[in-house]
PDB file of C-alpha atoms in Angstrom:
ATOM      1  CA  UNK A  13     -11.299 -16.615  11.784  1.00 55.00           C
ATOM      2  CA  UNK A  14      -8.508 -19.238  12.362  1.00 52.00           C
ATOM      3  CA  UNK A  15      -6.194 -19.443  15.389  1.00 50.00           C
ATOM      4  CA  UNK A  16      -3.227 -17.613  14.189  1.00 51.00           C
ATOM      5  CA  UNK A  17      -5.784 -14.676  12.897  1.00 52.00           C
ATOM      6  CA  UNK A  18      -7.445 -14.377  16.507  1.00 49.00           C
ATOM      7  CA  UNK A  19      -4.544 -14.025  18.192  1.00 45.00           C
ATOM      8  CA  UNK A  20      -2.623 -11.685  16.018  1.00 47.00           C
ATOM      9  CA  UNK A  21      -6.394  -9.735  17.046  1.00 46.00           C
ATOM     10  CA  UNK A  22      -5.550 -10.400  20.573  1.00 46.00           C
ATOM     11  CA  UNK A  23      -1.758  -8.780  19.965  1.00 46.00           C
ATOM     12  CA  UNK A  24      -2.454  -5.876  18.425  1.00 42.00           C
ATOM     13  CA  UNK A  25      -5.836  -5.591  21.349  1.00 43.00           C
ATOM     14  CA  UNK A  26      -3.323  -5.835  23.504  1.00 41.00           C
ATOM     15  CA  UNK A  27      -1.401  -3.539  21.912  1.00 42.00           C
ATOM     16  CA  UNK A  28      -4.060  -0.952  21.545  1.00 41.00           C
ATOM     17  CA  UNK A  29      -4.958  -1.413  25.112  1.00 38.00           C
ATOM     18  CA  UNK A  30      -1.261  -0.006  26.122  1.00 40.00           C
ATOM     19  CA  UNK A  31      -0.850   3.037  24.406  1.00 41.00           C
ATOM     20  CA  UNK A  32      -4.080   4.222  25.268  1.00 40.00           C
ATOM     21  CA  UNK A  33      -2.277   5.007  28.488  1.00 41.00           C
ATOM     22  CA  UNK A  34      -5.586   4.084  30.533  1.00 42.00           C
ATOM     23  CA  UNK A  35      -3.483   2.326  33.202  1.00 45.00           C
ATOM     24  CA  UNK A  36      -3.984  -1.332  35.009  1.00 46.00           C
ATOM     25  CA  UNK A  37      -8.156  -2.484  34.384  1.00 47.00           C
ATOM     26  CA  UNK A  38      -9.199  -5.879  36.187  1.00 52.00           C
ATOM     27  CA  UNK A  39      -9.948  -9.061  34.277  1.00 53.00           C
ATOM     28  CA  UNK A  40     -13.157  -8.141  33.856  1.00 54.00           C
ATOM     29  CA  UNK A  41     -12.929  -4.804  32.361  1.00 52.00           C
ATOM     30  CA  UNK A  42     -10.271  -5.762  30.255  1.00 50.00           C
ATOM     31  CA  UNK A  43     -12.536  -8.696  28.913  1.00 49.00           C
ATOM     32  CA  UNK A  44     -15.263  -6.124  27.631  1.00 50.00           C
ATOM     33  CA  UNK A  45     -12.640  -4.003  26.219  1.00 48.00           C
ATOM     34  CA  UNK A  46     -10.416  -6.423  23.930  1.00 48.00           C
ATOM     35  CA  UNK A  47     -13.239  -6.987  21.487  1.00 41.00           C
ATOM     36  CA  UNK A  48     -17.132  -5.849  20.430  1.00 39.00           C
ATOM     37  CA  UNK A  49     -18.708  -7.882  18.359  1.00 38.00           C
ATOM     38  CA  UNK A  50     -20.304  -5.906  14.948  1.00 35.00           C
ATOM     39  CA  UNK A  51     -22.612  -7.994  13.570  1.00 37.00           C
ATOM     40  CA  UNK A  52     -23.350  -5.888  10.217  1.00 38.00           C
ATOM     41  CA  UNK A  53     -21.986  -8.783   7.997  1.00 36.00           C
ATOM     42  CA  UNK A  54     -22.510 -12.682   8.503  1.00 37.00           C
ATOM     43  CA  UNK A  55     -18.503 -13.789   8.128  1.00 39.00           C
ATOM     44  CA  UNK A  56     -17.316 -10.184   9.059  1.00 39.00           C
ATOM     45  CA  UNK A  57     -14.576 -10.529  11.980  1.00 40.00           C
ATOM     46  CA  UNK A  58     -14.374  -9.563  15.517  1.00 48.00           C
ATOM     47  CA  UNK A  59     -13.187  -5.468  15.404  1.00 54.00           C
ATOM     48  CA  UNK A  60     -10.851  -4.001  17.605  1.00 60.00           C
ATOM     49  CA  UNK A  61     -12.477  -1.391  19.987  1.00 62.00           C
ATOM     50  CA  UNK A  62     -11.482   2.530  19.365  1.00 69.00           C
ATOM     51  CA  UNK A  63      -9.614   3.773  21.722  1.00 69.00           C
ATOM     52  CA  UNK A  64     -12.714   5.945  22.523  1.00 71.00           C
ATOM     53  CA  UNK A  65     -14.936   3.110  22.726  1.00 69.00           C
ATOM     54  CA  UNK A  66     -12.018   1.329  25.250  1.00 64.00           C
ATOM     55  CA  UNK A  67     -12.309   4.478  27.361  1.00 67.00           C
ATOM     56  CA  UNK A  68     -15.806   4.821  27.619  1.00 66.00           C
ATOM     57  CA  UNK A  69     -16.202   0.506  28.614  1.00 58.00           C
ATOM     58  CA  UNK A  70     -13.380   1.468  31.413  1.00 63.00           C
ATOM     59  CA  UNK A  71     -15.433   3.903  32.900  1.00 66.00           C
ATOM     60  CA  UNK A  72     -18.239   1.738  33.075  1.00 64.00           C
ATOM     61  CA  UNK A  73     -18.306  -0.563  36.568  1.00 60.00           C
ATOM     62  CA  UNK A  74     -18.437  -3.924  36.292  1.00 55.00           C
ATOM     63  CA  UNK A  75     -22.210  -5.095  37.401  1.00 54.00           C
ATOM     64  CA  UNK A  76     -22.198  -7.163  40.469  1.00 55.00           C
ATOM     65  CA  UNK A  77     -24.640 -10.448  40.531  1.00 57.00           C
ATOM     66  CA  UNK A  78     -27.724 -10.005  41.774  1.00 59.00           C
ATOM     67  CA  UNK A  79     -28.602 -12.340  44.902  1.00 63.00           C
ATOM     68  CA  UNK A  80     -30.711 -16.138  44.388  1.00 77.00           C
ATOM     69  CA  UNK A  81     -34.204 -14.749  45.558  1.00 82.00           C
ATOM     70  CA  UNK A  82     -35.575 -18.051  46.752  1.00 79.00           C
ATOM     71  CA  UNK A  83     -38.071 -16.927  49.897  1.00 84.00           C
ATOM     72  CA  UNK A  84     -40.871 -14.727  50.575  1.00 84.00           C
ATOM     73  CA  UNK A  85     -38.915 -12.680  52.865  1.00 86.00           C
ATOM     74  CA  UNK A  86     -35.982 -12.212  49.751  1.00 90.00           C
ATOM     75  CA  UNK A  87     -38.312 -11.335  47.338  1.00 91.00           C
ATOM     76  CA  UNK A  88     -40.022  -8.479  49.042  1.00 90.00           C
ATOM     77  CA  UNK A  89     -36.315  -7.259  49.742  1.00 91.00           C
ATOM     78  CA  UNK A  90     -36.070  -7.067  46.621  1.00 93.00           C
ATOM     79  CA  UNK A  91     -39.949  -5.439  45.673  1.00 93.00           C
ATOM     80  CA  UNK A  92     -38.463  -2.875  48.252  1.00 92.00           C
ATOM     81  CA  UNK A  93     -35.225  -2.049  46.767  1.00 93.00           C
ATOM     82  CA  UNK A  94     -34.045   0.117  43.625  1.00 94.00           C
ATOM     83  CA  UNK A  95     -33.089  -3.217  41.313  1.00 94.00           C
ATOM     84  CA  UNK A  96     -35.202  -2.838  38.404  1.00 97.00           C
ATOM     85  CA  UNK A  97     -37.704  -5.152  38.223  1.00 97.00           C
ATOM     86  CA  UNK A  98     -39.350  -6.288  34.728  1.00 98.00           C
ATOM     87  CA  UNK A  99     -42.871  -8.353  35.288  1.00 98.00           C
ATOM     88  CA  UNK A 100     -43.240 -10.565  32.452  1.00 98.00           C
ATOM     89  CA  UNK A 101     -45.814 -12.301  30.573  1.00 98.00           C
ATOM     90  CA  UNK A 102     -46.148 -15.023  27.153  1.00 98.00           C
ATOM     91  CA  UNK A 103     -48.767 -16.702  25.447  1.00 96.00           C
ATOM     92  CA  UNK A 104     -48.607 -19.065  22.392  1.00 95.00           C
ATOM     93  CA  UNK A 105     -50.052 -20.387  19.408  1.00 92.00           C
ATOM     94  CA  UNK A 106     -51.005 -24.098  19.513  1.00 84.00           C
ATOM     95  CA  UNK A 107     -51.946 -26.537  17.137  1.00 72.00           C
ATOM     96  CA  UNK A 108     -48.876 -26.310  14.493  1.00 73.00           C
ATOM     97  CA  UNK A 109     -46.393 -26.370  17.224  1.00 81.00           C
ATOM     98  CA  UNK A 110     -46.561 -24.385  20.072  1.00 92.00           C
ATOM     99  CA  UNK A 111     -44.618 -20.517  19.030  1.00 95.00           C
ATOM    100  CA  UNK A 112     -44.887 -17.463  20.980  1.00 96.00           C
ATOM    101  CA  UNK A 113     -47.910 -15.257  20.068  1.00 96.00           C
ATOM    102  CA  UNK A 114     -47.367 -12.400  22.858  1.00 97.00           C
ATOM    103  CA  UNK A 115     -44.553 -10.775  24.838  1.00 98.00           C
ATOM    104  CA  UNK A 116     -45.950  -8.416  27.516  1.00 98.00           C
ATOM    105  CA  UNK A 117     -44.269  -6.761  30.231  1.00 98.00           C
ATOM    106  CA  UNK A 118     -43.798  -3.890  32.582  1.00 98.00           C
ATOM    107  CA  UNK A 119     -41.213  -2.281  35.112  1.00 98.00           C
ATOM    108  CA  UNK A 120     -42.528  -2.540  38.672  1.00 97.00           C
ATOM    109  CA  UNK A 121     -43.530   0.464  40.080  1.00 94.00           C
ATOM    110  CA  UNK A 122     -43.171   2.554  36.677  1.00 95.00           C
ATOM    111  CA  UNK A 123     -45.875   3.119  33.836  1.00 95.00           C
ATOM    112  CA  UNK A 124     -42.550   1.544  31.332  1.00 97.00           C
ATOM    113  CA  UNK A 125     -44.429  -0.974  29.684  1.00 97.00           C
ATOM    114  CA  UNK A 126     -44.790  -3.088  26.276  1.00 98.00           C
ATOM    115  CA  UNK A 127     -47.384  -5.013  24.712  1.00 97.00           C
ATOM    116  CA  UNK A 128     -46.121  -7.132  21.562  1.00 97.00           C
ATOM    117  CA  UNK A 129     -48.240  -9.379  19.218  1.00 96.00           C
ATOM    118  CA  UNK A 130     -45.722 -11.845  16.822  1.00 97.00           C
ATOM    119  CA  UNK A 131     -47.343 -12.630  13.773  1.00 97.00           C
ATOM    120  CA  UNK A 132     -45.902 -15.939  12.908  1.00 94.00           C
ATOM    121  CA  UNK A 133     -48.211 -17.496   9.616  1.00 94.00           C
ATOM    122  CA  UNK A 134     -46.045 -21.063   9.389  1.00 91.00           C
ATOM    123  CA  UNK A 135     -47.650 -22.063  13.178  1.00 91.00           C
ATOM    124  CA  UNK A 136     -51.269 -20.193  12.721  1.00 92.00           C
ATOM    125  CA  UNK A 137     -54.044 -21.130  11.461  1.00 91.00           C
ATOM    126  CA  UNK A 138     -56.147 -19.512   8.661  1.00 92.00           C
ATOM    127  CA  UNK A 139     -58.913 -18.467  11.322  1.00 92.00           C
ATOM    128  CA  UNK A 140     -55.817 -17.015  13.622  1.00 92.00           C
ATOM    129  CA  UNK A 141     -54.225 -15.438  10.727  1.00 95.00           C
ATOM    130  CA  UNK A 142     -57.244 -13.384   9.939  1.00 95.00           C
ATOM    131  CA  UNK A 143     -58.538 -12.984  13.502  1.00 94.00           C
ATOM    132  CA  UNK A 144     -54.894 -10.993  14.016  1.00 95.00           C
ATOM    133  CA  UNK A 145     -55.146  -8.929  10.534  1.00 96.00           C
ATOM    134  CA  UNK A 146     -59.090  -7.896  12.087  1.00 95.00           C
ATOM    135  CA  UNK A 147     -57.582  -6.771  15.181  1.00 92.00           C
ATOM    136  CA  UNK A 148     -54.529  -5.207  14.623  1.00 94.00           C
ATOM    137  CA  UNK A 149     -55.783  -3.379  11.273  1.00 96.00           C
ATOM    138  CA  UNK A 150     -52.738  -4.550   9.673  1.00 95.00           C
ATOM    139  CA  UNK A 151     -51.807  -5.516   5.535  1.00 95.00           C
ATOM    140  CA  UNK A 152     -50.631  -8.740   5.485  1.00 96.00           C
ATOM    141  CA  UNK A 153     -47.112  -7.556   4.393  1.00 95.00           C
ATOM    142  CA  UNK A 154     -46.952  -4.866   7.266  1.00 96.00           C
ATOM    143  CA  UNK A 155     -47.837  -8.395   9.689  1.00 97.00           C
ATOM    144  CA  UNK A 156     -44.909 -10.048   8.528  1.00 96.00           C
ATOM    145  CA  UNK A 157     -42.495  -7.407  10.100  1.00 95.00           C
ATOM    146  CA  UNK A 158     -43.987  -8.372  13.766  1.00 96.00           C
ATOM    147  CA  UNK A 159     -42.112 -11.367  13.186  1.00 97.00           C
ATOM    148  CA  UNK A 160     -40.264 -12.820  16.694  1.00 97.00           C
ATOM    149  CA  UNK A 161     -36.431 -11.615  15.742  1.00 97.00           C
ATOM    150  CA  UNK A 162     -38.278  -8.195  15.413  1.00 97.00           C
ATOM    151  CA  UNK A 163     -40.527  -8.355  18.534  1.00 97.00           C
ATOM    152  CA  UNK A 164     -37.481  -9.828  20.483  1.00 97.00           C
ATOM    153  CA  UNK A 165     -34.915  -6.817  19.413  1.00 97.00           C
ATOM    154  CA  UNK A 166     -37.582  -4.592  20.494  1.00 97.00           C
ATOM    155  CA  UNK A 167     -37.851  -6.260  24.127  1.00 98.00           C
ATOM    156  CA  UNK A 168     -33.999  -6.387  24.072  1.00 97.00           C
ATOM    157  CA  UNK A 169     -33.906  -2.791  23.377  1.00 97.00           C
ATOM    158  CA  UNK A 170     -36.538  -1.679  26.560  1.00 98.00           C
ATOM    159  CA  UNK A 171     -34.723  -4.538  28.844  1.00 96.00           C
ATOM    160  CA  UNK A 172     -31.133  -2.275  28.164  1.00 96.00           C
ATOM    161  CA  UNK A 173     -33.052   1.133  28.397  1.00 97.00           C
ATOM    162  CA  UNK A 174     -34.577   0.099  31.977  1.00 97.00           C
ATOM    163  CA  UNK A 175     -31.340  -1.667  33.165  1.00 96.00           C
ATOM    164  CA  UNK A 176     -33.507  -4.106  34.320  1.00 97.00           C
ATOM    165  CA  UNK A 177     -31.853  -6.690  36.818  1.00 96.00           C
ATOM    166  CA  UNK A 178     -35.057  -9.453  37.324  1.00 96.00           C
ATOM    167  CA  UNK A 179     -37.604 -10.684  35.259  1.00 97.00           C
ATOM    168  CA  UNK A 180     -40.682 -11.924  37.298  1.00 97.00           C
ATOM    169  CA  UNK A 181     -42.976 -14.115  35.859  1.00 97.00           C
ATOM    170  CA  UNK A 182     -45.854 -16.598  37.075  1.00 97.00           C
ATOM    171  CA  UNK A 183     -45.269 -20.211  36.004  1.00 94.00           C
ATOM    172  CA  UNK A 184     -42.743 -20.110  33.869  1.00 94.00           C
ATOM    173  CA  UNK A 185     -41.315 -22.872  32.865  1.00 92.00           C
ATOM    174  CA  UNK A 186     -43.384 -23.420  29.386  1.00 94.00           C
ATOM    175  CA  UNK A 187     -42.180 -19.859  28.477  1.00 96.00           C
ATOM    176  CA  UNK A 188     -38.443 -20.716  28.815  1.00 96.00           C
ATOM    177  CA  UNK A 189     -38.738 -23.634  26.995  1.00 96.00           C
ATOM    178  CA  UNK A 190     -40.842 -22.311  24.290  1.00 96.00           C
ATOM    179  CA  UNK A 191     -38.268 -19.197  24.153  1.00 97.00           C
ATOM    180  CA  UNK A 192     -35.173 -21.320  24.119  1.00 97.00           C
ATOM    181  CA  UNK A 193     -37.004 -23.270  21.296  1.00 96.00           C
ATOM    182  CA  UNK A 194     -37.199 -20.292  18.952  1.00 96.00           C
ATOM    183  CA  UNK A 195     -33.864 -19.166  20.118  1.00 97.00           C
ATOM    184  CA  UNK A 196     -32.241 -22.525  18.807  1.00 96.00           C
ATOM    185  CA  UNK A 197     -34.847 -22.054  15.388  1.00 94.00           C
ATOM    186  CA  UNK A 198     -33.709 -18.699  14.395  1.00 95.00           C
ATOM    187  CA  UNK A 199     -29.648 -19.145  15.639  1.00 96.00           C
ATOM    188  CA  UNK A 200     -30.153 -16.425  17.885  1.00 96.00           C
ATOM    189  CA  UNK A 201     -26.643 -15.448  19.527  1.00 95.00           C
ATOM    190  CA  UNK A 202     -26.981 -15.230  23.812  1.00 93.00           C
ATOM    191  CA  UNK A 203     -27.196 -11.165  23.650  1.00 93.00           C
ATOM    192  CA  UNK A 204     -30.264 -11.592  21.665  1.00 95.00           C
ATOM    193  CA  UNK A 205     -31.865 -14.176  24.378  1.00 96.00           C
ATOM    194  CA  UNK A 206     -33.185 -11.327  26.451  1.00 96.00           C
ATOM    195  CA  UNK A 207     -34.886 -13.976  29.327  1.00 96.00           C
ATOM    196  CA  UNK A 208     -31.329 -14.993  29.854  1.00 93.00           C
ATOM    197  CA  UNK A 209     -29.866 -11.991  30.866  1.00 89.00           C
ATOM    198  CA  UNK A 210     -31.070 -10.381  33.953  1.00 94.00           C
ATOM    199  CA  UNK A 211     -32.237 -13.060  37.171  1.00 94.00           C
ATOM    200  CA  UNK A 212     -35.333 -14.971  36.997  1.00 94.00           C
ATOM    201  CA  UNK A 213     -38.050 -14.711  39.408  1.00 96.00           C
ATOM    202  CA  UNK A 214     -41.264 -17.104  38.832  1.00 96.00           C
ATOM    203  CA  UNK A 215     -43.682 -15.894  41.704  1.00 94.00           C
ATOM    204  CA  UNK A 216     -45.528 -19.478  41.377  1.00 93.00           C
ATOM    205  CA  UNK A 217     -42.324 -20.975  42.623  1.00 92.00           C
ATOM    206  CA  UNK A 218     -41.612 -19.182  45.616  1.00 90.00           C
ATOM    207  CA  UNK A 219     -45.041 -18.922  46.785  1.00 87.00           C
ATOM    208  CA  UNK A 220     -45.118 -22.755  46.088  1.00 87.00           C
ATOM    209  CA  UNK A 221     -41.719 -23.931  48.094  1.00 84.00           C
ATOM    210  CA  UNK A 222     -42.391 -21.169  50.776  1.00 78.00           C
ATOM    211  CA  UNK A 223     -46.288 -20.463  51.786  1.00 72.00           C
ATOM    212  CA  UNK A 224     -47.182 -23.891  50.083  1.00 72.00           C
ATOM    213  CA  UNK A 225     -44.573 -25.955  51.372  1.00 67.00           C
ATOM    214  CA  UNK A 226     -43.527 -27.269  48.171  1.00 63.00           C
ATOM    215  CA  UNK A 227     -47.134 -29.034  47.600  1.00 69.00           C
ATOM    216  CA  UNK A 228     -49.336 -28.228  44.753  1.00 75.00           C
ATOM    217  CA  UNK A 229     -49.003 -24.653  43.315  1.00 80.00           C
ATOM    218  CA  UNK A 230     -52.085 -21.696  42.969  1.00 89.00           C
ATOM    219  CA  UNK A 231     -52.575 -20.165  39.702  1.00 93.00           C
ATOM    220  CA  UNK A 232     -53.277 -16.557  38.930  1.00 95.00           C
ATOM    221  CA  UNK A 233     -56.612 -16.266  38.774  1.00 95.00           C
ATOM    222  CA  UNK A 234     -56.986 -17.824  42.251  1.00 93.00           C
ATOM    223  CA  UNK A 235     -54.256 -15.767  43.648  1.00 92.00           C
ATOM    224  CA  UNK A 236     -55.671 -12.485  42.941  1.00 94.00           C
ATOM    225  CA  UNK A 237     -59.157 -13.726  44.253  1.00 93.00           C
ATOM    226  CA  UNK A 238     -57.750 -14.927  47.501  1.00 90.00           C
ATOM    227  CA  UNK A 239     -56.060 -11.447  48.045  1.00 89.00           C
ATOM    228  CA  UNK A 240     -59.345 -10.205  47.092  1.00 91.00           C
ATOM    229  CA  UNK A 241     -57.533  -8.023  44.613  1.00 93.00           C
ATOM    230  CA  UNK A 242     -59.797  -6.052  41.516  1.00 90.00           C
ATOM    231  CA  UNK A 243     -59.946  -8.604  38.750  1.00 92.00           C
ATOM    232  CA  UNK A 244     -62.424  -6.653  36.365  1.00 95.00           C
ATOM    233  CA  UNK A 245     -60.120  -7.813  33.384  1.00 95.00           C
ATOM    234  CA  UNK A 246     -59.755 -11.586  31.803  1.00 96.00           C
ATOM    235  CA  UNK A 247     -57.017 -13.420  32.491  1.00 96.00           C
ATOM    236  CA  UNK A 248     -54.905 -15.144  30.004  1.00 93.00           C
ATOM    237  CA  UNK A 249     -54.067 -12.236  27.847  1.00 94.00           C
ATOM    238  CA  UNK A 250     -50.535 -10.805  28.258  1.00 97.00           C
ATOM    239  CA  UNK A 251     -51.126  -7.295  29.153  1.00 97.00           C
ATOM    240  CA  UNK A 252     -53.663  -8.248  31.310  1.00 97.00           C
ATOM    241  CA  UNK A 253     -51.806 -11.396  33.354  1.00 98.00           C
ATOM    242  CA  UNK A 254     -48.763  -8.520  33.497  1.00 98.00           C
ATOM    243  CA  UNK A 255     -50.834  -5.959  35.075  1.00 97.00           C
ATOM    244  CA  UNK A 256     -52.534  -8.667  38.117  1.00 97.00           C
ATOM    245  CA  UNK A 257     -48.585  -9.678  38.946  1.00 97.00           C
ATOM    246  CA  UNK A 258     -48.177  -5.995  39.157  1.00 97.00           C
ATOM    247  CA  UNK A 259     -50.907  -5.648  41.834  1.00 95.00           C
ATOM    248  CA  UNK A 260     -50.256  -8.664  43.673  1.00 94.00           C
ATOM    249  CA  UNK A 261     -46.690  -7.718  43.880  1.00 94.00           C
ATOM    250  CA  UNK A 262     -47.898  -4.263  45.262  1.00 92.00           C
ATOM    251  CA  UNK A 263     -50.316  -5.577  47.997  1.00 89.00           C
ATOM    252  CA  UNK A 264     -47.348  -8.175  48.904  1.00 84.00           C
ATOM    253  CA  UNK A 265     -44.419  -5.172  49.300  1.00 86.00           C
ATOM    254  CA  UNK A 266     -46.692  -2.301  51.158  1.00 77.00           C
ATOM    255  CA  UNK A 267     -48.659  -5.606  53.616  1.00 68.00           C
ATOM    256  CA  UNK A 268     -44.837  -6.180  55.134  1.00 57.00           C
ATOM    257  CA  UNK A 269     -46.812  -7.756  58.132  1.00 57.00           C
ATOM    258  CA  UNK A 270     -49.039 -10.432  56.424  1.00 60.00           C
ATOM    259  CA  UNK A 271     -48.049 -13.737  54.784  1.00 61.00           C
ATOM    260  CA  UNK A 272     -48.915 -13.679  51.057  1.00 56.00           C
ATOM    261  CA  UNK A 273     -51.173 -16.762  51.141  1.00 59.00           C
TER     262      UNK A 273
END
């Protein structure tokens, strides 16, 4: 679209916005209103909202930030409020690259959950290929649709269900590279970066700079046997890593007395 064409759009969303007899909207309102992006065609242009669709983003208030969580003390402020919490977990394939392999999460304190497996052939190797085809009882063709645009829209689509304000992971920093790696491989656009979205919280971090005092960090595994928490399941599967955060976030938000570590 060239500069004369986007803002004869802006005129005539301006335009729109008037005789819809709404009244005065702040800046940020009128900022969702102007334009929604459709995203059925590759070159198609920005489209005018309805004046339904105008109505119904008016009525809609504007999300205020959530709060840095930094501390102990924040972040069990936050276990302990109504924000919507989604516990997060990754692993990858290695040897051609490293790619995401799993996406696992859940909402704290709720039975949501999801458990995705990407089948990505161009960075596994023949022996992963088939070990995945074994255990998900999948054709090859049907394997191809758990591709990482899919698995992602999927995860995008739970993340807006739940309204989810945090994502809390353990050690995250390889998974946000990794994730903005693929992000820059397949062109996604920001809304489809789901990680990017809602605050981050990396447990490892703030245990490290609080109860650690910025020294060397605690993985886990050793976490969850220092709280002497059940650990009947291995570690270093998605699900499984999602569901120990789970519990040590639990014993950490109902022990309101005791230091974490």
């Amino acid at each position: 679209m060239s500069h004369a064409q986007m803002k004869r759009e802006q005129r005539i969303g301006l335009a729109e916005v008037e005789q819809t007899g709404l009244g005065e909207v702040n800046n940020a309102k009128l900022n969702q209103l102007l334009y929604q992006l459709r995203t059925q065609k590759r070159h198609q242009a920005q489209t005018v909202m309805s004046e339904q669709t105008a109505a119904k983003v008016l009525s809609q208030p504007v999300p205020a930030p959530q709060p840095e969580v930094t501390s102990l003390v924040e972040l069990r402020q936050v276990l302990n409020s109504t924000a919507p919490i989604l516990i997060l977990d990754l692993e990858f394939y290695g040897g051609k690259g490293t790619r995401v392999a799993q996406l696992a999460g859940q909402v704290y304190g709720s039975h949501e959950r999801f458990n995705y497996l990407v089948f990505a052939p161009e960075a596994m190797t023949d022996a992963q290929q088939l070990k995945f085809l074994k255990e998900t009882n999948l054709p090859y063709l049907d394997a191809t649709k758990l591709d990482l645009t899919a698995v992602t829209e999927r995860v995008n689509q739970f993340m807006h269900r739940q309204q989810i304000d945090y994502i809390l992971s353990y050690d995250n920093h390889l998974d946000w590279r990794i994730l903005n790696e693929e992000a820059k491989r397949y062109h996604w656009t920001p809304d489809q970066c789901f990680w990017k979205k809602p605050q981050d919280l990396d447990l490892e971090a703030i245990l490290r700079q609080d109860a650690l005092a910025g020294k060397t960090g605690i993985s886990l595994q050793s976490l969850v046997g220092l709280l002497g928490i059940n650990h009947e399941l291995p570690f270093h599967q998605a699900q499984n890593d999602v569901t120990y955060m789970a519990r040590v976030l639990q014993y950490y938000a109902h022990n309101i007395n005791e230091e974490i570590i």
